[in-house]
Amino acid sequence: QQRTTLLANGGTITSVSVNNLTETLHNWSVICTDAAGHRVESATRTFTIDRTVPSIREVTFANTFTGEQVILTANVTSSRQLSSVQAVVPTLAENGTLINRTLTLSFNNSTQLFTGTFTASVQPGNFSALIRAVNIIGGTATQDVPFTILLGIELVVTTDNISLFPAIPFTGD
Protein backbone atom coordinates (compact mmCIF):
# COMPACT_ATOMS: atom_id res chain seq x y z
CA GLN A 1 0.00 0.00 0.00
CA GLN A 2 1.31 3.41 -0.96
CA ARG A 3 0.16 6.68 0.62
CA THR A 4 0.94 10.16 -0.63
CA THR A 5 0.23 13.34 1.32
CA LEU A 6 -0.38 16.61 -0.53
CA LEU A 7 -0.91 20.08 0.84
CA ALA A 8 -3.51 22.11 -1.08
CA ASN A 9 -4.80 25.49 0.05
CA GLY A 10 -7.90 27.40 -0.98
CA GLY A 11 -9.18 25.22 -3.85
CA THR A 12 -5.80 24.61 -5.43
CA ILE A 13 -5.94 21.78 -7.99
CA THR A 14 -3.23 19.28 -7.22
CA SER A 15 -2.11 16.12 -8.99
CA VAL A 16 0.17 13.31 -7.98
CA SER A 17 2.27 10.88 -10.01
CA VAL A 18 2.64 7.33 -8.80
CA ASN A 19 5.45 5.22 -10.23
CA ASN A 20 6.32 1.52 -10.43
CA LEU A 21 2.78 0.18 -10.21
CA THR A 22 2.42 -3.54 -10.84
CA GLU A 23 0.10 -5.10 -13.43
CA THR A 24 -3.03 -5.66 -11.41
CA LEU A 25 -6.16 -4.01 -10.02
CA HIS A 26 -5.43 -0.91 -7.90
CA ASN A 27 -7.63 1.09 -5.50
CA TRP A 28 -7.48 4.79 -4.75
CA SER A 29 -9.31 7.26 -2.58
CA VAL A 30 -8.92 10.82 -1.31
CA ILE A 31 -8.97 11.91 2.32
CA CYS A 32 -9.33 15.64 3.04
CA THR A 33 -8.58 17.18 6.42
CA ASP A 34 -9.02 20.90 7.11
CA ALA A 35 -7.17 23.09 9.62
CA ALA A 36 -9.84 22.42 12.27
CA GLY A 37 -9.29 18.65 11.92
CA HIS A 38 -12.48 17.84 10.04
CA ARG A 39 -11.94 14.80 7.87
CA VAL A 40 -13.84 13.59 4.77
CA GLU A 41 -12.99 10.48 2.75
CA SER A 42 -14.09 9.76 -0.83
CA ALA A 43 -15.40 6.46 -2.04
CA THR A 44 -12.72 3.98 -3.10
CA ARG A 45 -12.20 3.81 -6.86
CA THR A 46 -10.37 1.19 -8.90
CA PHE A 47 -8.19 1.07 -12.01
CA THR A 48 -6.20 -1.66 -13.73
CA ILE A 49 -2.64 -1.58 -14.99
CA ASP A 50 -2.27 -4.02 -17.90
CA ARG A 51 0.77 -3.85 -20.14
CA THR A 52 0.00 -7.19 -21.79
CA VAL A 53 -1.45 -7.05 -25.29
CA PRO A 54 -2.99 -9.99 -27.17
CA SER A 55 -0.63 -12.38 -28.93
CA ILE A 56 -1.09 -13.22 -32.61
CA ARG A 57 0.73 -16.55 -32.79
CA GLU A 58 0.02 -18.03 -36.20
CA VAL A 59 -1.98 -17.01 -39.24
CA THR A 60 -2.67 -19.34 -42.18
CA PHE A 61 -4.45 -18.99 -45.51
CA ALA A 62 -6.09 -21.94 -47.30
CA ASN A 63 -7.60 -22.27 -50.78
CA THR A 64 -5.56 -19.35 -52.14
CA PHE A 65 -6.53 -19.45 -55.81
CA THR A 66 -7.86 -16.55 -57.87
CA GLY A 67 -11.58 -15.99 -57.38
CA GLU A 68 -11.96 -18.68 -54.68
CA GLN A 69 -13.15 -18.38 -51.08
CA VAL A 70 -9.95 -18.10 -49.02
CA ILE A 71 -10.07 -19.38 -45.44
CA LEU A 72 -8.05 -17.26 -43.03
CA THR A 73 -7.26 -18.85 -39.64
CA ALA A 74 -5.56 -17.05 -36.75
CA ASN A 75 -4.32 -18.34 -33.41
CA VAL A 76 -4.80 -15.35 -31.07
CA THR A 77 -4.47 -15.49 -27.29
CA SER A 78 -4.88 -12.89 -24.56
CA SER A 79 -4.70 -12.77 -20.78
CA ARG A 80 -7.80 -10.57 -20.97
CA GLN A 81 -11.02 -11.24 -22.87
CA LEU A 82 -10.75 -10.27 -26.53
CA SER A 83 -13.20 -7.67 -27.81
CA SER A 84 -12.36 -8.15 -31.51
CA VAL A 85 -10.08 -9.90 -33.97
CA GLN A 86 -10.09 -8.44 -37.47
CA ALA A 87 -8.15 -8.70 -40.70
CA VAL A 88 -7.71 -6.05 -43.37
CA VAL A 89 -7.39 -8.06 -46.56
CA PRO A 90 -6.36 -6.52 -49.90
CA THR A 91 -7.65 -7.79 -53.24
CA LEU A 92 -7.18 -6.65 -56.82
CA ALA A 93 -10.22 -5.96 -58.93
CA GLU A 94 -10.23 -6.94 -62.61
CA ASN A 95 -9.25 -3.38 -63.54
CA GLY A 96 -6.20 -3.59 -61.20
CA THR A 97 -7.66 -1.38 -58.45
CA LEU A 98 -6.52 -2.39 -54.95
CA ILE A 99 -9.47 -2.83 -52.57
CA ASN A 100 -9.00 -3.29 -48.80
CA ARG A 101 -11.74 -5.18 -46.99
CA THR A 102 -12.08 -5.44 -43.20
CA LEU A 103 -13.05 -8.92 -42.10
CA THR A 104 -14.18 -9.71 -38.54
CA LEU A 105 -12.91 -13.15 -37.56
CA SER A 106 -15.17 -15.52 -35.62
CA PHE A 107 -14.01 -17.68 -32.71
CA ASN A 108 -14.38 -21.43 -33.28
CA ASN A 109 -14.92 -23.18 -29.92
CA SER A 110 -13.87 -26.60 -31.20
CA THR A 111 -10.53 -25.48 -32.71
CA GLN A 112 -9.93 -22.52 -30.34
CA LEU A 113 -8.96 -20.48 -33.42
CA PHE A 114 -10.38 -17.39 -35.12
CA THR A 115 -11.52 -17.86 -38.72
CA GLY A 116 -12.98 -15.89 -41.58
CA THR A 117 -13.38 -16.18 -45.34
CA PHE A 118 -12.95 -13.74 -48.18
CA THR A 119 -12.99 -13.91 -51.96
CA ALA A 120 -9.48 -14.04 -53.39
CA SER A 121 -8.31 -11.50 -55.91
CA VAL A 122 -9.17 -12.19 -59.53
CA GLN A 123 -5.50 -11.55 -60.31
CA PRO A 124 -2.67 -13.60 -58.81
CA GLY A 125 -0.02 -11.87 -56.73
CA ASN A 126 1.67 -11.36 -53.39
CA PHE A 127 -0.34 -9.54 -50.73
CA SER A 128 -0.15 -8.68 -47.04
CA ALA A 129 -3.06 -8.87 -44.59
CA LEU A 130 -3.08 -6.80 -41.40
CA ILE A 131 -4.35 -8.81 -38.43
CA ARG A 132 -5.56 -6.75 -35.44
CA ALA A 133 -6.57 -8.13 -32.03
CA VAL A 134 -7.97 -5.94 -29.23
CA ASN A 135 -8.69 -6.94 -25.63
CA ILE A 136 -11.51 -5.49 -23.51
CA ILE A 137 -9.35 -2.78 -21.93
CA GLY A 138 -7.86 -1.62 -25.22
CA GLY A 139 -4.60 -3.60 -25.41
CA THR A 140 -3.97 -3.97 -29.15
CA ALA A 141 -1.68 -6.22 -31.19
CA THR A 142 -1.20 -5.98 -34.94
CA GLN A 143 0.72 -8.16 -37.36
CA ASP A 144 1.31 -7.96 -41.11
CA VAL A 145 1.04 -11.41 -42.67
CA PRO A 146 2.11 -12.02 -46.28
CA PHE A 147 0.15 -14.42 -48.49
CA THR A 148 0.11 -15.36 -52.17
CA ILE A 149 -2.88 -15.75 -54.45
CA LEU A 150 -2.15 -18.31 -57.16
CA LEU A 151 -3.67 -18.48 -60.61
CA GLY A 152 -6.63 -20.83 -60.45
CA ILE A 153 -7.12 -23.00 -63.49
CA GLU A 154 -9.88 -25.36 -64.39
CA LEU A 155 -8.78 -28.69 -65.72
CA VAL A 156 -11.32 -30.39 -67.94
CA VAL A 157 -10.57 -34.04 -68.65
CA THR A 158 -12.47 -36.18 -71.14
CA THR A 159 -11.95 -39.85 -71.93
CA ASP A 160 -11.11 -38.95 -75.56
CA ASN A 161 -7.73 -37.48 -74.74
CA ILE A 162 -6.35 -39.23 -71.65
CA SER A 163 -3.33 -41.47 -71.65
CA LEU A 164 -2.05 -42.82 -68.39
CA PHE A 165 1.57 -43.78 -67.99
CA PRO A 166 3.21 -45.01 -64.81
CA ALA A 167 5.70 -42.63 -63.22
CA ILE A 168 8.27 -45.45 -63.17
CA PRO A 169 8.23 -47.77 -66.23
CA PHE A 170 7.66 -51.42 -65.48
CA THR A 171 10.72 -53.48 -66.40
CA GLY A 172 10.10 -56.82 -64.70
CA ASP A 173 8.20 -60.00 -65.57
Tab-separated table of C-alpha atoms in Angstrom:
chain	number	residue	atom	x	y	z
A	1	GLN	CA	0.000	0.000	0.000
A	2	GLN	CA	1.312	3.407	-0.959
A	3	ARG	CA	0.163	6.676	0.625
A	4	THR	CA	0.941	10.159	-0.627
A	5	THR	CA	0.232	13.343	1.316
A	6	LEU	CA	-0.380	16.615	-0.526
A	7	LEU	CA	-0.906	20.081	0.837
A	8	ALA	CA	-3.506	22.109	-1.080
A	9	ASN	CA	-4.803	25.493	0.054
A	10	GLY	CA	-7.904	27.400	-0.982
A	11	GLY	CA	-9.182	25.224	-3.847
A	12	THR	CA	-5.804	24.609	-5.428
A	13	ILE	CA	-5.937	21.783	-7.990
A	14	THR	CA	-3.225	19.276	-7.219
A	15	SER	CA	-2.108	16.121	-8.985
A	16	VAL	CA	0.169	13.307	-7.983
A	17	SER	CA	2.266	10.876	-10.010
A	18	VAL	CA	2.636	7.334	-8.796
A	19	ASN	CA	5.451	5.216	-10.233
A	20	ASN	CA	6.319	1.522	-10.426
A	21	LEU	CA	2.784	0.176	-10.210
A	22	THR	CA	2.418	-3.544	-10.845
A	23	GLU	CA	0.097	-5.098	-13.434
A	24	THR	CA	-3.030	-5.660	-11.410
A	25	LEU	CA	-6.155	-4.014	-10.019
A	26	HIS	CA	-5.432	-0.910	-7.895
A	27	ASN	CA	-7.630	1.088	-5.497
A	28	TRP	CA	-7.479	4.794	-4.746
A	29	SER	CA	-9.314	7.264	-2.578
A	30	VAL	CA	-8.923	10.819	-1.311
A	31	ILE	CA	-8.970	11.915	2.317
A	32	CYS	CA	-9.329	15.637	3.043
A	33	THR	CA	-8.582	17.176	6.420
A	34	ASP	CA	-9.024	20.898	7.114
A	35	ALA	CA	-7.165	23.092	9.620
A	36	ALA	CA	-9.836	22.416	12.265
A	37	GLY	CA	-9.287	18.645	11.919
A	38	HIS	CA	-12.478	17.838	10.040
A	39	ARG	CA	-11.942	14.795	7.867
A	40	VAL	CA	-13.844	13.590	4.772
A	41	GLU	CA	-12.992	10.485	2.745
A	42	SER	CA	-14.091	9.763	-0.833
A	43	ALA	CA	-15.405	6.459	-2.042
A	44	THR	CA	-12.725	3.979	-3.099
A	45	ARG	CA	-12.202	3.814	-6.859
A	46	THR	CA	-10.366	1.188	-8.904
A	47	PHE	CA	-8.191	1.068	-12.006
A	48	THR	CA	-6.204	-1.658	-13.732
A	49	ILE	CA	-2.641	-1.579	-14.988
A	50	ASP	CA	-2.265	-4.016	-17.902
A	51	ARG	CA	0.769	-3.852	-20.141
A	52	THR	CA	-0.001	-7.191	-21.795
A	53	VAL	CA	-1.445	-7.050	-25.292
A	54	PRO	CA	-2.993	-9.989	-27.168
A	55	SER	CA	-0.627	-12.379	-28.925
A	56	ILE	CA	-1.085	-13.215	-32.614
A	57	ARG	CA	0.730	-16.547	-32.788
A	58	GLU	CA	0.019	-18.032	-36.198
A	59	VAL	CA	-1.979	-17.012	-39.242
A	60	THR	CA	-2.672	-19.338	-42.177
A	61	PHE	CA	-4.454	-18.995	-45.505
A	62	ALA	CA	-6.093	-21.940	-47.297
A	63	ASN	CA	-7.601	-22.268	-50.779
A	64	THR	CA	-5.562	-19.346	-52.140
A	65	PHE	CA	-6.529	-19.453	-55.811
A	66	THR	CA	-7.865	-16.554	-57.870
A	67	GLY	CA	-11.582	-15.988	-57.384
A	68	GLU	CA	-11.961	-18.676	-54.685
A	69	GLN	CA	-13.151	-18.379	-51.075
A	70	VAL	CA	-9.947	-18.101	-49.024
A	71	ILE	CA	-10.073	-19.382	-45.445
A	72	LEU	CA	-8.047	-17.264	-43.025
A	73	THR	CA	-7.257	-18.854	-39.642
A	74	ALA	CA	-5.557	-17.047	-36.748
A	75	ASN	CA	-4.318	-18.339	-33.406
A	76	VAL	CA	-4.797	-15.353	-31.067
A	77	THR	CA	-4.465	-15.489	-27.294
A	78	SER	CA	-4.884	-12.889	-24.565
A	79	SER	CA	-4.697	-12.772	-20.778
A	80	ARG	CA	-7.802	-10.575	-20.966
A	81	GLN	CA	-11.019	-11.244	-22.872
A	82	LEU	CA	-10.748	-10.270	-26.533
A	83	SER	CA	-13.197	-7.674	-27.813
A	84	SER	CA	-12.359	-8.148	-31.508
A	85	VAL	CA	-10.077	-9.899	-33.968
A	86	GLN	CA	-10.088	-8.440	-37.467
A	87	ALA	CA	-8.145	-8.698	-40.697
A	88	VAL	CA	-7.714	-6.046	-43.367
A	89	VAL	CA	-7.389	-8.056	-46.561
A	90	PRO	CA	-6.359	-6.519	-49.905
A	91	THR	CA	-7.650	-7.793	-53.240
A	92	LEU	CA	-7.177	-6.652	-56.815
A	93	ALA	CA	-10.223	-5.956	-58.933
A	94	GLU	CA	-10.230	-6.937	-62.612
A	95	ASN	CA	-9.246	-3.376	-63.539
A	96	GLY	CA	-6.202	-3.585	-61.204
A	97	THR	CA	-7.655	-1.376	-58.447
A	98	LEU	CA	-6.519	-2.386	-54.951
A	99	ILE	CA	-9.468	-2.828	-52.574
A	100	ASN	CA	-9.001	-3.293	-48.802
A	101	ARG	CA	-11.738	-5.179	-46.986
A	102	THR	CA	-12.076	-5.441	-43.196
A	103	LEU	CA	-13.048	-8.918	-42.097
A	104	THR	CA	-14.181	-9.715	-38.540
A	105	LEU	CA	-12.905	-13.147	-37.556
A	106	SER	CA	-15.173	-15.521	-35.616
A	107	PHE	CA	-14.008	-17.678	-32.709
A	108	ASN	CA	-14.378	-21.426	-33.278
A	109	ASN	CA	-14.916	-23.179	-29.920
A	110	SER	CA	-13.866	-26.597	-31.197
A	111	THR	CA	-10.534	-25.482	-32.708
A	112	GLN	CA	-9.927	-22.517	-30.338
A	113	LEU	CA	-8.962	-20.477	-33.423
A	114	PHE	CA	-10.376	-17.387	-35.117
A	115	THR	CA	-11.524	-17.862	-38.721
A	116	GLY	CA	-12.975	-15.894	-41.583
A	117	THR	CA	-13.377	-16.179	-45.337
A	118	PHE	CA	-12.946	-13.739	-48.183
A	119	THR	CA	-12.987	-13.914	-51.964
A	120	ALA	CA	-9.482	-14.039	-53.393
A	121	SER	CA	-8.313	-11.504	-55.905
A	122	VAL	CA	-9.168	-12.190	-59.535
A	123	GLN	CA	-5.505	-11.552	-60.308
A	124	PRO	CA	-2.667	-13.599	-58.811
A	125	GLY	CA	-0.017	-11.875	-56.730
A	126	ASN	CA	1.669	-11.357	-53.392
A	127	PHE	CA	-0.339	-9.536	-50.731
A	128	SER	CA	-0.148	-8.685	-47.035
A	129	ALA	CA	-3.058	-8.865	-44.587
A	130	LEU	CA	-3.085	-6.799	-41.403
A	131	ILE	CA	-4.349	-8.806	-38.427
A	132	ARG	CA	-5.560	-6.747	-35.445
A	133	ALA	CA	-6.568	-8.132	-32.030
A	134	VAL	CA	-7.967	-5.939	-29.226
A	135	ASN	CA	-8.690	-6.940	-25.626
A	136	ILE	CA	-11.510	-5.491	-23.514
A	137	ILE	CA	-9.347	-2.778	-21.927
A	138	GLY	CA	-7.859	-1.620	-25.216
A	139	GLY	CA	-4.601	-3.600	-25.413
A	140	THR	CA	-3.968	-3.971	-29.154
A	141	ALA	CA	-1.685	-6.223	-31.189
A	142	THR	CA	-1.197	-5.976	-34.945
A	143	GLN	CA	0.718	-8.158	-37.361
A	144	ASP	CA	1.308	-7.962	-41.115
A	145	VAL	CA	1.040	-11.414	-42.668
A	146	PRO	CA	2.108	-12.019	-46.282
A	147	PHE	CA	0.150	-14.418	-48.488
A	148	THR	CA	0.113	-15.360	-52.166
A	149	ILE	CA	-2.884	-15.750	-54.449
A	150	LEU	CA	-2.147	-18.312	-57.161
A	151	LEU	CA	-3.666	-18.477	-60.614
A	152	GLY	CA	-6.626	-20.830	-60.447
A	153	ILE	CA	-7.119	-23.001	-63.492
A	154	GLU	CA	-9.884	-25.359	-64.394
A	155	LEU	CA	-8.776	-28.692	-65.719
A	156	VAL	CA	-11.316	-30.394	-67.945
A	157	VAL	CA	-10.568	-34.041	-68.654
A	158	THR	CA	-12.470	-36.180	-71.141
A	159	THR	CA	-11.947	-39.849	-71.932
A	160	ASP	CA	-11.106	-38.950	-75.563
A	161	ASN	CA	-7.726	-37.480	-74.741
A	162	ILE	CA	-6.355	-39.228	-71.648
A	163	SER	CA	-3.332	-41.472	-71.654
A	164	LEU	CA	-2.047	-42.819	-68.390
A	165	PHE	CA	1.567	-43.775	-67.989
A	166	PRO	CA	3.213	-45.008	-64.811
A	167	ALA	CA	5.696	-42.628	-63.217
A	168	ILE	CA	8.269	-45.450	-63.170
A	169	PRO	CA	8.227	-47.765	-66.231
A	170	PHE	CA	7.662	-51.422	-65.480
A	171	THR	CA	10.723	-53.483	-66.396
A	172	GLY	CA	10.097	-56.818	-64.700
A	173	ASP	CA	8.202	-59.999	-65.567
